[in-house]
Short mmCIF file of C-alpha atoms in Angstrom, two decimals:
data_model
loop_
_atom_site.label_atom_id
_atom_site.label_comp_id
_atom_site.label_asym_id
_atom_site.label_seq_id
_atom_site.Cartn_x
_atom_site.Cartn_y
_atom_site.Cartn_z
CA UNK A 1 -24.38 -24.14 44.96
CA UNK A 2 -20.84 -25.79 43.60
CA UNK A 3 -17.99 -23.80 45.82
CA UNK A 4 -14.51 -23.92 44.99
CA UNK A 5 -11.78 -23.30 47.62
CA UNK A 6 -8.10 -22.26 47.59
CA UNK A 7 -5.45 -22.52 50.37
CA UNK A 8 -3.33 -20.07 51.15
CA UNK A 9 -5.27 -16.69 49.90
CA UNK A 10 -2.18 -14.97 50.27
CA UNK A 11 1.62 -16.00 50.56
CA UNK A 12 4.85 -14.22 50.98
CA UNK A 13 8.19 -16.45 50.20
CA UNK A 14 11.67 -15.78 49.45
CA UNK A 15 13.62 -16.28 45.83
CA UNK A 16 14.64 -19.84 45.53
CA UNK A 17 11.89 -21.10 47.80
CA UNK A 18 8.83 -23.29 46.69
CA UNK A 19 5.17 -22.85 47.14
CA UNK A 20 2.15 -25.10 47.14
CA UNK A 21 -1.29 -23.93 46.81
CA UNK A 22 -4.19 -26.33 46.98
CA UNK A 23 -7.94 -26.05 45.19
CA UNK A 24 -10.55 -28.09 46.39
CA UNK A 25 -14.17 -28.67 45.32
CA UNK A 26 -16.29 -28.25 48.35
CA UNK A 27 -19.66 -30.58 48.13
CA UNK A 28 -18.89 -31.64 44.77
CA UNK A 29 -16.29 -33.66 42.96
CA UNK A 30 -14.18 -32.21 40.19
CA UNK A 31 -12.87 -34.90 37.58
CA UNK A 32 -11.01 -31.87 36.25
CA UNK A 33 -9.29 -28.65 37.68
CA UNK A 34 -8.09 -25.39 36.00
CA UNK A 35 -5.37 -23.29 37.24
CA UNK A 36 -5.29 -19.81 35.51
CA UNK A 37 -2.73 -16.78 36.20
CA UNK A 38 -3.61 -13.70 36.53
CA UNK A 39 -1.28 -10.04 36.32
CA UNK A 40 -2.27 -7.06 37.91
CA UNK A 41 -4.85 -5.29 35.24
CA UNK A 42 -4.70 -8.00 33.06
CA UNK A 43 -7.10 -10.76 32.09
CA UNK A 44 -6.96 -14.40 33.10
CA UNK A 45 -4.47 -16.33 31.44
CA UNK A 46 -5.09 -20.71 31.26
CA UNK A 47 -1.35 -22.26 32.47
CA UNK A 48 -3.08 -25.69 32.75
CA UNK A 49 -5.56 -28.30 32.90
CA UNK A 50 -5.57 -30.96 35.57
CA UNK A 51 -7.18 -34.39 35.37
CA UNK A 52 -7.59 -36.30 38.91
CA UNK A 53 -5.73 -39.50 38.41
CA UNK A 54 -3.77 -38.56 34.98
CA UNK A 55 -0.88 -36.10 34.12
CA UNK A 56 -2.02 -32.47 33.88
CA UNK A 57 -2.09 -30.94 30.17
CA UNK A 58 -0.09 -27.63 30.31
CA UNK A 59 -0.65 -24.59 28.01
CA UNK A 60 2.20 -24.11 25.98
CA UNK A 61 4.84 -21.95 27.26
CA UNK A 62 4.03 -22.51 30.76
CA UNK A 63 6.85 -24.75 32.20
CA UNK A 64 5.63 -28.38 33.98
CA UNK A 65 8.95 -28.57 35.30
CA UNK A 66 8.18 -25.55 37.46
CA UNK A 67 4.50 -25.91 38.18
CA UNK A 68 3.94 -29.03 39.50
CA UNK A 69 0.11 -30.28 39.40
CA UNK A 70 -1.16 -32.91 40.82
CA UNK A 71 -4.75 -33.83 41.17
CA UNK A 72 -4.74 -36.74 43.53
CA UNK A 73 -8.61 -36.84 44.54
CA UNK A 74 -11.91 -35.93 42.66
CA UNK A 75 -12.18 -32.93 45.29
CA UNK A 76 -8.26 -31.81 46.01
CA UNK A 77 -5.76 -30.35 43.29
CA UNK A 78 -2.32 -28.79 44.00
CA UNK A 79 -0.51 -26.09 41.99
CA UNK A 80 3.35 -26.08 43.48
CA UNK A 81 5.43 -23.22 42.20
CA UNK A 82 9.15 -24.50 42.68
CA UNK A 83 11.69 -22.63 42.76
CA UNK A 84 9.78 -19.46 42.78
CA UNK A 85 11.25 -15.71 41.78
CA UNK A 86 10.27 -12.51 41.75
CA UNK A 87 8.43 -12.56 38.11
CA UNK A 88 6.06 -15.86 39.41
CA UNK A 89 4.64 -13.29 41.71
CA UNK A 90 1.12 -13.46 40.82
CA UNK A 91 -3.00 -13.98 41.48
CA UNK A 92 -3.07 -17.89 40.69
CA UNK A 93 -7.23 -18.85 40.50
CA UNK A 94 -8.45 -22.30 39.94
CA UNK A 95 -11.53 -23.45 39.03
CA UNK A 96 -13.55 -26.37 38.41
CA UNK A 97 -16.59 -27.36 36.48
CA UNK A 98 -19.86 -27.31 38.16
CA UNK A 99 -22.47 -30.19 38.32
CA UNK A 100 -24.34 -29.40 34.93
CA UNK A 101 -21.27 -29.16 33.44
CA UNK A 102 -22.45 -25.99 32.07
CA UNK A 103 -19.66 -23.69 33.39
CA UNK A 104 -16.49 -22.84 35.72
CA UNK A 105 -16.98 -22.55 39.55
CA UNK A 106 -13.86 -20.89 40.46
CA UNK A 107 -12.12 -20.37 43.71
CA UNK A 108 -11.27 -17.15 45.30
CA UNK A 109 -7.50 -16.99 43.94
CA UNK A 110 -3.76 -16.91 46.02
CA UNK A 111 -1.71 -14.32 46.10
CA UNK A 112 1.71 -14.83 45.48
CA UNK A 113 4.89 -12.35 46.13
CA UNK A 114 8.31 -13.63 45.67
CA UNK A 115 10.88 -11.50 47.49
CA UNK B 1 -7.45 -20.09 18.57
CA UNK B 2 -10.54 -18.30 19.79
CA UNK B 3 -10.28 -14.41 19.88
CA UNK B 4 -12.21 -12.39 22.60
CA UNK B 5 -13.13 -8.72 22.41
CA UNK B 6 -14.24 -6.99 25.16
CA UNK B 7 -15.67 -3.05 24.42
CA UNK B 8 -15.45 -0.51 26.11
CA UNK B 9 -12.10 -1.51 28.31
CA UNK B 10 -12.67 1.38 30.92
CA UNK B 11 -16.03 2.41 31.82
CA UNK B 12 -17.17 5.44 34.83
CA UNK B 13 -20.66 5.92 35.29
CA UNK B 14 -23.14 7.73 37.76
CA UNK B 15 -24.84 6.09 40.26
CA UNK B 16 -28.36 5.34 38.63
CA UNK B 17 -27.02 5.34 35.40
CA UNK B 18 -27.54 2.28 32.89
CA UNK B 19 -24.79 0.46 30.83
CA UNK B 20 -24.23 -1.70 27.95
CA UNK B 21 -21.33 -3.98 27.80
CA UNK B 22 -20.10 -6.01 24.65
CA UNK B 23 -17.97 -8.84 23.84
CA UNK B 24 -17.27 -10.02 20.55
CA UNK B 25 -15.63 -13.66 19.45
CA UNK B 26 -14.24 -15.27 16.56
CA UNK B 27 -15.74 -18.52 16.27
CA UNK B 28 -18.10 -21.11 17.06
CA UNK B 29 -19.22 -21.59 21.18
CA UNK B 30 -20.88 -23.83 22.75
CA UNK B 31 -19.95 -22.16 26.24
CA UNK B 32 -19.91 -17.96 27.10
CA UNK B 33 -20.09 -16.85 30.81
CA UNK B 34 -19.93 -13.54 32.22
CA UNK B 35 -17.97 -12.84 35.19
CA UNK B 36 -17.60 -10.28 37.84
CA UNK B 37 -14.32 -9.84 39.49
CA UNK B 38 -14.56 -7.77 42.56
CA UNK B 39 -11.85 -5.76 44.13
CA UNK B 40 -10.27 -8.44 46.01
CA UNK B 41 -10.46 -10.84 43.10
CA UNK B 42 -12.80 -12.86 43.62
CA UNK B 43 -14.67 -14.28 40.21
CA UNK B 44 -18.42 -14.71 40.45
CA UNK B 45 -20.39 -16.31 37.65
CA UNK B 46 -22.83 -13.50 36.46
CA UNK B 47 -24.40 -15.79 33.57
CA UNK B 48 -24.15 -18.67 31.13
CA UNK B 49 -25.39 -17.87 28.03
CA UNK B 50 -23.84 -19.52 24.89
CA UNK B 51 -26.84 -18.23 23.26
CA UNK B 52 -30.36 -16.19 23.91
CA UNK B 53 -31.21 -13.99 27.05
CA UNK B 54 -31.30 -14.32 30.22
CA UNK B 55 -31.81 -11.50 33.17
CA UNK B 56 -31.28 -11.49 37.20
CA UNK B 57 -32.48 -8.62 38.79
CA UNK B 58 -30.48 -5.08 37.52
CA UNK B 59 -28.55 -7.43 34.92
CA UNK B 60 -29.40 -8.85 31.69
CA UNK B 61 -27.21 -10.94 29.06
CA UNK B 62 -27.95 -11.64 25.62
CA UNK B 63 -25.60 -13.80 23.35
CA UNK B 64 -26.33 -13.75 19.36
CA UNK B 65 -24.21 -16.96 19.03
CA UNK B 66 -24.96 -16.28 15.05
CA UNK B 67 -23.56 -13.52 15.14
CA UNK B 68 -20.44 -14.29 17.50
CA UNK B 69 -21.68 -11.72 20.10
CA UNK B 70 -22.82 -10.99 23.53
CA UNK B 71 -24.25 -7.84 25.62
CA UNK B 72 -24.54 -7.62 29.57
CA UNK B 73 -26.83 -5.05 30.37
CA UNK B 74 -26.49 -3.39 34.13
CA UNK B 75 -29.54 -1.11 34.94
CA UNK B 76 -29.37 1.77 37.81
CA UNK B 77 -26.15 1.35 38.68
CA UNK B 78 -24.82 0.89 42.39
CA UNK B 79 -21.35 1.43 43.40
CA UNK B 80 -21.27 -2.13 44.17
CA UNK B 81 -21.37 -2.80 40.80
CA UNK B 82 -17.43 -1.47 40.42
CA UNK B 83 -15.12 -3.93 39.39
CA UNK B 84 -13.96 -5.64 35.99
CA UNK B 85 -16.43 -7.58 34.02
CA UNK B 86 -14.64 -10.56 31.79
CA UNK B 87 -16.44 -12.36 29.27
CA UNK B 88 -15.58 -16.22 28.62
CA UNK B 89 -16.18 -18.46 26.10
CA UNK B 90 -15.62 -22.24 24.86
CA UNK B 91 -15.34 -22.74 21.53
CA UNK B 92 -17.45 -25.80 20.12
CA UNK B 93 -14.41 -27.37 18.85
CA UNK B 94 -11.98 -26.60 21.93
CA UNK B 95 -12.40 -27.75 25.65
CA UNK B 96 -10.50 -24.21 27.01
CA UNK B 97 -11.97 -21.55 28.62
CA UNK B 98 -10.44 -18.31 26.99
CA UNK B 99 -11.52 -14.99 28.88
CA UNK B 100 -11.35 -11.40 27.21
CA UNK B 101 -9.14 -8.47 28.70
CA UNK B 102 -12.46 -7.40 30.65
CA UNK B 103 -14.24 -4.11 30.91
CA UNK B 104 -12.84 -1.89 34.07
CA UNK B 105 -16.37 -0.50 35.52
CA UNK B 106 -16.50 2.33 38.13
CA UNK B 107 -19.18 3.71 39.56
CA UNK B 108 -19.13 6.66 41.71
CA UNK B 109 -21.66 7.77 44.04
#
């Protein structure tokens, strides 16, 4: 079946420091990415959807000045948190749609913690 | 936008014991998936069922799209089951996948 991975699964950076985390579509290409956020005991939160070759479509109130998506190849999209603090510390998941285009094959999720 | 309901948020059951999960939403879908996160957060796609019934194995969904409602059914329990349960859905005239706040399901030995 469709399997999405992400790269790191876990991170640990300093304040002031940026971050990239990358999603890719293993066996199957992925004309669109999502990238959700997730805090601890709460549900999954949409910050944005990217588009391989086009300008990712952000949720509102999540900055694009401070996550940076790009989506460069039908199998490979980025999520870069720049600048990162303490309160971006976070489970960031992304997911993709699957071949029927039925539902969301999603990857395993990063763990983020700002210092 | 769409609202999603999950019932009941916190859940502890027996080993063996069955369970009924519900999640209710406010409009039109064309999309609804279940999901189980496990403890170290990974999401796996239980079922997608924007409407009718569907079972694998111990679990069972059925979505009353009429009705703006969907049940997940988990029969004898295993402790393996533990974890949250979030329910997803697409509404016809969106292109967003908007999860609920999950059911919290622990079951002990």
């Amino acid at each position: 079946g469709a399997v999405v991975s992400q790269h790191p699964s876990w991170v640990i950076c300093k304040s002031g420091t940026s971050v990239k985390i990358e999603c890719r579509s293993l066996d199957f290409q992925a004309t669109t990415m999502f990238w959700y956020r997730q805090f601890p005991k709460q549900s999954l939160m949409l910050m944005a959807t990217s588009n391989e070759g086009s300008k990712a479509t952000y949720e509102q109130g999540v900055e694009k000045d401070k996550f940076l998506i790009n989506h460069a190849s039908l199998t490979l999209s980025t999520l870069t948190v720049t600048s990162a603090h303490p309160e971006d510390s976070s489970f960031y998941i992304c997911s993709a749609r699957d071949l029927t285009g039925q539902g969301g094959v999603f990857g395993p999720g990063t763990r983020l913690l700002v210092l | 936008g769409i609202q999603v309901e999950q019932s009941p948020p916190d859940l502890i059951l027996q080993e063996g014991a069955n369970s009924t999960l519900r999640c209710n939403f406010s409009d039109s879908v064309n999309n609804l998936q279940w999901f189980h996160q496990n403890p170290w957060g990974q999401l796996i796609n239980l079922f997608y069922i924007p409407s009718g019934t569907k079972q694998n194995g111990r679990l069972s969904a059925t979505t009353v799209a009429t009705e703006r409602y969907s049940l997940l059914y988990i029969s004898s329990s295993q402790t393996t089951d533990s974890g949250v349960y979030f329910c997803a859905v697409k509404e016809t005239s969106g292109s967003r996948l908007t999860f609920g706040e999950g059911t919290q399901l622990t079951v002990n030995p």
